[in-house]
Coordinates of C-alpha atoms and ligand atoms in Angstrom, one line a residue:
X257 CA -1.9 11.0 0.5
X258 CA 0.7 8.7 1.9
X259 CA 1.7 7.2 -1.3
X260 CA 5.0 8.7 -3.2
X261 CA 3.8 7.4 -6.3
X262 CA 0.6 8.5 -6.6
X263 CA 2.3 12.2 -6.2
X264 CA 5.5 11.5 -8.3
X265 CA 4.2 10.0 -10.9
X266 CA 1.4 12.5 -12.2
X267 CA -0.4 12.8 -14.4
X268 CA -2.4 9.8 -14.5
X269 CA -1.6 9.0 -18.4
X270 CA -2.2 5.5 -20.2
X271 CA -0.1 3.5 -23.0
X272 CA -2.0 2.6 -26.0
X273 CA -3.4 -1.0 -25.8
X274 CA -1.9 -2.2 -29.0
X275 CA 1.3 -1.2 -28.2
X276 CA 1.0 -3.1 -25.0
X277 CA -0.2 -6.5 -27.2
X278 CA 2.9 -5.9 -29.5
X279 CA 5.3 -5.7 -26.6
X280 CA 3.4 -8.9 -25.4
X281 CA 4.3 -10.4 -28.8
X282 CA 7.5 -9.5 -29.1
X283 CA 9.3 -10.4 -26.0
X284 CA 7.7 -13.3 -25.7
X285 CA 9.6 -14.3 -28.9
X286 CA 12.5 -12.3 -28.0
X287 CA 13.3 -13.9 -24.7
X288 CA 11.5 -17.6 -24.4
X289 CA 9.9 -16.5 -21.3
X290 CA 7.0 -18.4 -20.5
X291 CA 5.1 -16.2 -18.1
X292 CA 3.4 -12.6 -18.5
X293 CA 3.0 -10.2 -15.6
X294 CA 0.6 -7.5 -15.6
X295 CA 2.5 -5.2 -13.1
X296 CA 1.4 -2.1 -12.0
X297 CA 0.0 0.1 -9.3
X298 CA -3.3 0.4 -9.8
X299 CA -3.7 -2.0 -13.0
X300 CA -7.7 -1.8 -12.4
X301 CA -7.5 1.8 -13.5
X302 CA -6.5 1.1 -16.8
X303 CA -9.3 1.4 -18.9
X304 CA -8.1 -0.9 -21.7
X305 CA -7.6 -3.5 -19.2
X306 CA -10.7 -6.1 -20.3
X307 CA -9.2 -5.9 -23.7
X308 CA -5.5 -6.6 -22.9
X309 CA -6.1 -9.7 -20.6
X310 CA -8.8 -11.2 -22.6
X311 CA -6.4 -10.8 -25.8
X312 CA -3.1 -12.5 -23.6
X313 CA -5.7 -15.3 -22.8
X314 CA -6.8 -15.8 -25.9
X315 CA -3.7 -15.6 -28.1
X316 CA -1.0 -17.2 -25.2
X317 CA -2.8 -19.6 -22.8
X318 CA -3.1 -22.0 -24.7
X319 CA 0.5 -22.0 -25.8
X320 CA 1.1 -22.8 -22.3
X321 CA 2.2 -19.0 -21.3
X322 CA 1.4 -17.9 -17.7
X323 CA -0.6 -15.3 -17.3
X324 CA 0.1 -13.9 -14.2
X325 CA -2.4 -11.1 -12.6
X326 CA -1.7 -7.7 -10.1
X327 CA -4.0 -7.6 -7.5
X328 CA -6.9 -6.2 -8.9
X329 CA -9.7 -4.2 -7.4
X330 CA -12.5 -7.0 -6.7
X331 CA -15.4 -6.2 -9.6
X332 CA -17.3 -9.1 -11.7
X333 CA -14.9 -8.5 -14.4
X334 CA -11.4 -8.9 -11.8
X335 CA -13.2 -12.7 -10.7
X336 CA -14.1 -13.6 -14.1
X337 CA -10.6 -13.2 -15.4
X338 CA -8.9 -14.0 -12.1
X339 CA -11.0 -17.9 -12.2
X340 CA -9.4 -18.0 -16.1
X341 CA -6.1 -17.8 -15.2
X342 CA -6.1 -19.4 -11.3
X343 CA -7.3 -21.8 -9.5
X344 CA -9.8 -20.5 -7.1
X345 CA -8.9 -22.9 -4.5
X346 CA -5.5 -22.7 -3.9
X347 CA -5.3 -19.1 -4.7
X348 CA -6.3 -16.2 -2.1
X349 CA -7.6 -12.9 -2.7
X350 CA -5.8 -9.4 -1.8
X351 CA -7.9 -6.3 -0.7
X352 CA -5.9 -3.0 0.7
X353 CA -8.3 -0.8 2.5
X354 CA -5.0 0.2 4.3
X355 CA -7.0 1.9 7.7
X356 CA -9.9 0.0 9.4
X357 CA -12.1 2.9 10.0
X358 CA -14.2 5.1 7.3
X359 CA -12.6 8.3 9.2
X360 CA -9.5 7.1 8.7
X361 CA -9.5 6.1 5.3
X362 CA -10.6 9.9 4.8
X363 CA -7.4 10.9 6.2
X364 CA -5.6 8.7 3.6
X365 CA -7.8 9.4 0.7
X366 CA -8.6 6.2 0.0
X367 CA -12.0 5.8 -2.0
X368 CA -12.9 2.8 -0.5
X369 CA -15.8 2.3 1.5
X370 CA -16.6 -0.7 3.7
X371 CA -19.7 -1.6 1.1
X372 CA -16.7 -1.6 -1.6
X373 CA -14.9 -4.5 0.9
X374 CA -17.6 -6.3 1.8
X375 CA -19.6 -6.6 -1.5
X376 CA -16.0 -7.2 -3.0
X377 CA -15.0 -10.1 -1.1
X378 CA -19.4 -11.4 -1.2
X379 CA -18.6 -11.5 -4.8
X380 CA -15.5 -13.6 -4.3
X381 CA -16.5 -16.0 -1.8
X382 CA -20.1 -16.4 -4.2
X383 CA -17.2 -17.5 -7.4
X384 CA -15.6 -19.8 -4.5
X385 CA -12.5 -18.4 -3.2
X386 CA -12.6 -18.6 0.7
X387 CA -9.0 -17.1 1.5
X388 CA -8.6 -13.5 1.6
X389 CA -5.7 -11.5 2.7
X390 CA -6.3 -7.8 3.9
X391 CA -3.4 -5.1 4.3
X392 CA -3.2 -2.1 6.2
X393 CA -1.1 0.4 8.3
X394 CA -1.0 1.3 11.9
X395 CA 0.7 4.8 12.8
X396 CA -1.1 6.9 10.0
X397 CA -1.6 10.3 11.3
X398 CA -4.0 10.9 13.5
X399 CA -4.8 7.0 14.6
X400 CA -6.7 6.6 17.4
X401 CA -7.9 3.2 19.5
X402 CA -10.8 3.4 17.6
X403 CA -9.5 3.3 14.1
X404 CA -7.3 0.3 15.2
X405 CA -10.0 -2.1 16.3
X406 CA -11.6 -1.1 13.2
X407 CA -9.0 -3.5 11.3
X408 CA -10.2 -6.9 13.5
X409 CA -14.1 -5.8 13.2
X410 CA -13.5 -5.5 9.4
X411 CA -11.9 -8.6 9.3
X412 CA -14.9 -9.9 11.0
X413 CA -17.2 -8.4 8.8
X414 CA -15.9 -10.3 5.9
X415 CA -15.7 -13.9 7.5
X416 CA -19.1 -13.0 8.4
X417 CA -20.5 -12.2 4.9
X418 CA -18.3 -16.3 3.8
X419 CA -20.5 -18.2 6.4
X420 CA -23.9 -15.8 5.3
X421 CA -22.9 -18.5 2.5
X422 CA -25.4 -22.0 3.3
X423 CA -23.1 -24.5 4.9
X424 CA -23.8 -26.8 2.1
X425 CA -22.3 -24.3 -0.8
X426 CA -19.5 -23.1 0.9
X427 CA -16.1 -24.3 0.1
X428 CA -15.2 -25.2 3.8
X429 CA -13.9 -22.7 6.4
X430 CA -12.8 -19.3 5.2
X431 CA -9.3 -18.0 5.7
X432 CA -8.9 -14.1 6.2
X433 CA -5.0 -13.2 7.0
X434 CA -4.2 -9.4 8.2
X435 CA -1.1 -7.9 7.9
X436 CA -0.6 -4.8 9.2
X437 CA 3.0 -2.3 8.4
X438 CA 3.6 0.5 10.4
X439 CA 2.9 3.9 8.6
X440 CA 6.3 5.6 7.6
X441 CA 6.2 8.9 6.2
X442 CA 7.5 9.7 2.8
X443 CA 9.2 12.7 1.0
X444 CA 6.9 14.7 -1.8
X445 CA 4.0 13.5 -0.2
X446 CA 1.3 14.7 1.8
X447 CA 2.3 13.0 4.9
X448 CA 5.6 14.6 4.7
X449 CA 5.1 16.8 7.6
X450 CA 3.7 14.1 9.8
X451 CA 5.5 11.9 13.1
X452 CA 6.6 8.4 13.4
X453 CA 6.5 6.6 17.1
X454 CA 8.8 4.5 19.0
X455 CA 9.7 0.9 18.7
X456 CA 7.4 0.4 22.0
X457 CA 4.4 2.5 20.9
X458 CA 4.3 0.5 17.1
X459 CA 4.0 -3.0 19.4
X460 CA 1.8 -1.3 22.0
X461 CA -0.2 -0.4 18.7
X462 CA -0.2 -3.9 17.2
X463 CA -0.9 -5.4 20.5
X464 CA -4.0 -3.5 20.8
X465 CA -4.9 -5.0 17.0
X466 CA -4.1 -8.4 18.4
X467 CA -6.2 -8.2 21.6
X468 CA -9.2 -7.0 19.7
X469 CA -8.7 -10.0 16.9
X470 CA -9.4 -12.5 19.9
X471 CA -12.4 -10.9 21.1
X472 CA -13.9 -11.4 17.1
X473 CA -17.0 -13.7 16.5
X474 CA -15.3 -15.4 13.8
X475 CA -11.6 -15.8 15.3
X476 CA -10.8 -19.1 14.4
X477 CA -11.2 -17.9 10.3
X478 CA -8.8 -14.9 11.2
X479 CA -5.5 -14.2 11.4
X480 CA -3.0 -11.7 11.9
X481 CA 0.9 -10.4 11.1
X482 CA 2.5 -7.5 11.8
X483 CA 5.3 -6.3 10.2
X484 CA 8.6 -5.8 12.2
X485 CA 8.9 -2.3 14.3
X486 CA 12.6 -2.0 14.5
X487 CA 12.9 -1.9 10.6
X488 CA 10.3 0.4 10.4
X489 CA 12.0 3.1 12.7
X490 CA 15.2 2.3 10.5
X491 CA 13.4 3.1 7.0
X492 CA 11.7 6.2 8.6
X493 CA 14.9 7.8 9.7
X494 CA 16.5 7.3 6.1
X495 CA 12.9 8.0 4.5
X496 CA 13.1 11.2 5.3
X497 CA 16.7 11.7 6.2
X498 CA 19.4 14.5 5.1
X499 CA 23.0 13.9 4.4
X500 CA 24.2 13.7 8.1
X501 CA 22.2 10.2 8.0
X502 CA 24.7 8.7 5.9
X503 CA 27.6 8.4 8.5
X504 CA 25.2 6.2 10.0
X505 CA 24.6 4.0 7.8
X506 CA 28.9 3.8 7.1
X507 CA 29.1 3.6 10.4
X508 CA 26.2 0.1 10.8
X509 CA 28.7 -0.8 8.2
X510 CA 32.0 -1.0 9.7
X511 CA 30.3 -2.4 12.8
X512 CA 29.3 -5.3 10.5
X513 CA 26.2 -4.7 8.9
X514 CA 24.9 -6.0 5.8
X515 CA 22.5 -7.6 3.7
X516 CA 19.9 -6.0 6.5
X517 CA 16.8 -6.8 4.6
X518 CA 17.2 -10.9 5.4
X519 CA 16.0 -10.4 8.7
X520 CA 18.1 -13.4 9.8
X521 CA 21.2 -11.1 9.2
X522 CA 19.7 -7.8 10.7
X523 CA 21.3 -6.9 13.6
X524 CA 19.1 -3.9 15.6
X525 CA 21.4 -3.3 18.3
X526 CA 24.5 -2.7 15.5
X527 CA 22.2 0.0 14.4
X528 CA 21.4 1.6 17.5
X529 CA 25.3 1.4 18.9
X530 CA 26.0 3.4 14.9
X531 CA 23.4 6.1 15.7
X532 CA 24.8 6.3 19.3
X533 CA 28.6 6.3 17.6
X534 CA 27.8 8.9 15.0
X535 CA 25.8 11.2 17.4
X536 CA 22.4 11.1 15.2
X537 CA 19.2 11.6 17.2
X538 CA 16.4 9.0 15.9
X539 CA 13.7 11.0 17.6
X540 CA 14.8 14.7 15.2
X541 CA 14.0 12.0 12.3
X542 CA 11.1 10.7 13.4
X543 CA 9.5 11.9 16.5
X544 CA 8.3 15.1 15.7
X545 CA 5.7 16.6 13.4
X546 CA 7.4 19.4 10.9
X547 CA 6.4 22.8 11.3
X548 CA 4.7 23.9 7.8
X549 CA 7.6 26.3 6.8
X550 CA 10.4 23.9 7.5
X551 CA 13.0 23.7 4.4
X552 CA 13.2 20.0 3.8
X553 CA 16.5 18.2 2.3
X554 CA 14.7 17.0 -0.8
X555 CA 13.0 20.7 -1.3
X556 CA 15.1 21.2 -4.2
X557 CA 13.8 18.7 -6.3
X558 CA 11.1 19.9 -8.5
X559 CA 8.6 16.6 -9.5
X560 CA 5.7 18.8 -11.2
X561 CA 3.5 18.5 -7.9
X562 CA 3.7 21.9 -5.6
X563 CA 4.6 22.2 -2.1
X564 CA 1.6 23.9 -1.6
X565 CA -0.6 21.6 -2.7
X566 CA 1.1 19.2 -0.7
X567 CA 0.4 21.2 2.4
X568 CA -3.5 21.9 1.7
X569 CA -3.6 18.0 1.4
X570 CA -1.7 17.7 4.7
X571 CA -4.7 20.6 5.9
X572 CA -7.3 18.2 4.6
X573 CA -6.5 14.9 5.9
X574 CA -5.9 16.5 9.4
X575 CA -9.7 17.4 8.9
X576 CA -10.8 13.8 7.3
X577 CA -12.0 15.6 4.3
X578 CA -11.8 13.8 1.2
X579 CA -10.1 15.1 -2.2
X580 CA -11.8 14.0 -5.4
X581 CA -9.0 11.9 -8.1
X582 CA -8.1 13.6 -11.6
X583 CA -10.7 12.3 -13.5
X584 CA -13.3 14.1 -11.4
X585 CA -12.3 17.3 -10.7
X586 CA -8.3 18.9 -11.1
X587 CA -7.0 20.0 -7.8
X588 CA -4.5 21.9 -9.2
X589 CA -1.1 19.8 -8.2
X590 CA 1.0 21.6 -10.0
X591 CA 1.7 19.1 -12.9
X592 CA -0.9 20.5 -15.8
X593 CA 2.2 22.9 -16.7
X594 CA 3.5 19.6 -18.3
X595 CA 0.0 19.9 -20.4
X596 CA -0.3 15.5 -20.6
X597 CA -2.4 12.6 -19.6
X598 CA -5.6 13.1 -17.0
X599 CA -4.9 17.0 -16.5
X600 CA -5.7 17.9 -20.5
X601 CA -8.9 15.4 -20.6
X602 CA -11.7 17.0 -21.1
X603 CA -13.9 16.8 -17.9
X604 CA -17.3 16.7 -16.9
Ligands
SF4_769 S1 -3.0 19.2 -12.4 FE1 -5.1 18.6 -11.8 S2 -5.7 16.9 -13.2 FE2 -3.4 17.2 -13.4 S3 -2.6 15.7 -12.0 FE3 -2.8 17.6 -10.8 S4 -4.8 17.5 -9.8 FE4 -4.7 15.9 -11.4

């Protein structure tokens, strides 16, 4: 529900396998690269996926080709072909539950349960991997005090599962690093309607994360990041902004702004002094929730999925309630009218 391209991309459709081992083929000839990169969203989804990476290692490894993996969701299959092409002790694993709590990864709709993590990252640290990293997001709608020290006792959960491990087969301590972004909002998306906070109440929010990662058991094997809060506020205005927004951003850049994503060149106060300048209000971006029928600037774009499903999502996650993917059952997005990929499958 909080991902733009899990709504603008539908329908769930995949490419043929052999056309992806040709492509494999041919630009490696093509280009004298000598690395291939599985990238993709959710490359564990893709049903071919055994047969594609154990057809790279076996026709390119040993031609001294890289074969470089996505993070994949943990399964036997993921470790086995993760130890081919790795080494498991240098290497860390990445999970995203995204939201500590089981309530709120209802809200998101993420199908992930906390046996999913645990027996995930058991399997792992049984192959010998200790390091993990975890990423999730504070802010998401509805977040309570609750959710948030769910992230530090999940994070606990896991370094205690490493050291159920006898002392004598472990590989050492293990290493799980949190990072945590702050939630923004995006366009065409269930979350559309929802608020952003202040600067103050994202560190308030991470400070509470960081207080309850000292009080954890295993504290010494965890640690955590947070992502920067002024940025955040920044992206959520222009996330979701309308064409007023862009004398702002001329405006940061006659005061001398650029290259803002090095963070040694971004200059926060530059930005507040153009919004000041330019006479945009921060808070009509990102401080309130949308009333339902509010006509939004990017309304007139039509990507398949319907406004009103996006609004009995928006209904759903404020009640937790969880919406079953494609393959299950059709929710009736909007994009079957294009009659392709997971919408004319036959289902079950
Ligand atoms: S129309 Fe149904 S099956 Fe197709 S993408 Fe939308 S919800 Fe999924």
């Amino acid at each position: 529900r909080f991902c733009q391209a899990g709504m603008l991309y539908r329908p769930t459709r995949e490419k043929d396998v052999e056309v992806l081992k040709d492509y494999a083929y041919k630009m490696l000839k093509s280009t004298g690269h000598e690395e291939i990169s599985l990238s993709s969203l959710s490359s564990s989804d893709y049903s071919h996926l055994r047969e594609l990476v154990t057809f790279l290692i076996d026709e390119f490894k040993s031609q001294g080709i890289n074969i470089s993996l996505p993070s994949l969701r943990i399964d036997a299959f993921s470790l086995d072909v993760m130890g081919q092409v790795q080494d498991i002790r240098k290497s860390s694993l990445t999970f995203a539950p995204e939201a500590g709590s089981q309530r709120m990864r209802n809200v998101i709709n993420k199908g992930l349960t906390v046996e999913d993590i645990i027996g995930g990252a058991g399997q792992a640290f049984d192959g010998g991997w200790n390091k993990v990293k975890l990423y999730f997001m504070l802010g998401l709608p509805t977040e309570t005090e609750e959710d948030m020290r769910a992230i530090p006792e999940l994070a606990d959960q896991i370094a205690r599962r490493y050291y159920e491990i006898p002392k004598d087969q472990r590989n050492g301590k293990c290493q799980i690093t949190t990072s945590t972004s702050f939630f923004i909002p995006k366009p065409f998306t269930p979350f559309q309607w929802a608020r952003m906070y202040t600067n103050e109440e994202y560190i308030s929010r991470a400070a509470i994360v960081k207080h309850a990662f000292n009080e954890q058991l295993n504290r010494k094997s965890l640690k955590y990041h947070w992502h920067d809060a002024e940025v955040t506020v920044l992206e959520g205005v222009f996330a979701r902004g309308d064409r007023k927004t862009s004398e702002v951003i001329k405006e940061a850049y006659r005061l001398g702004c650029l290259y803002d994503s090095w963070s040694d060149q971004f200059d926060n106060e530059k930005w507040m002094q153009a919004f000041e300048n330019t006479g945009i209000d921060i808070a009509f971006y990102n401080l309130r929730e949308r009333s339902l029928d509010e006509v939004f600037p990017w309304d007139f774009i039509d990507i398949g999925v319907t406004k009103e499903f996006l609004k009995q999502e928006w209904n759903h996650a404020m009640n937790a309630e969880v919406t079953p993917n494609c393959r299950m059952k059709c929710s009736g997005c909007g994009v079957a009218k294009w009659k392709g990929g997971v919408c004319i499958e036959s289902k079950n």
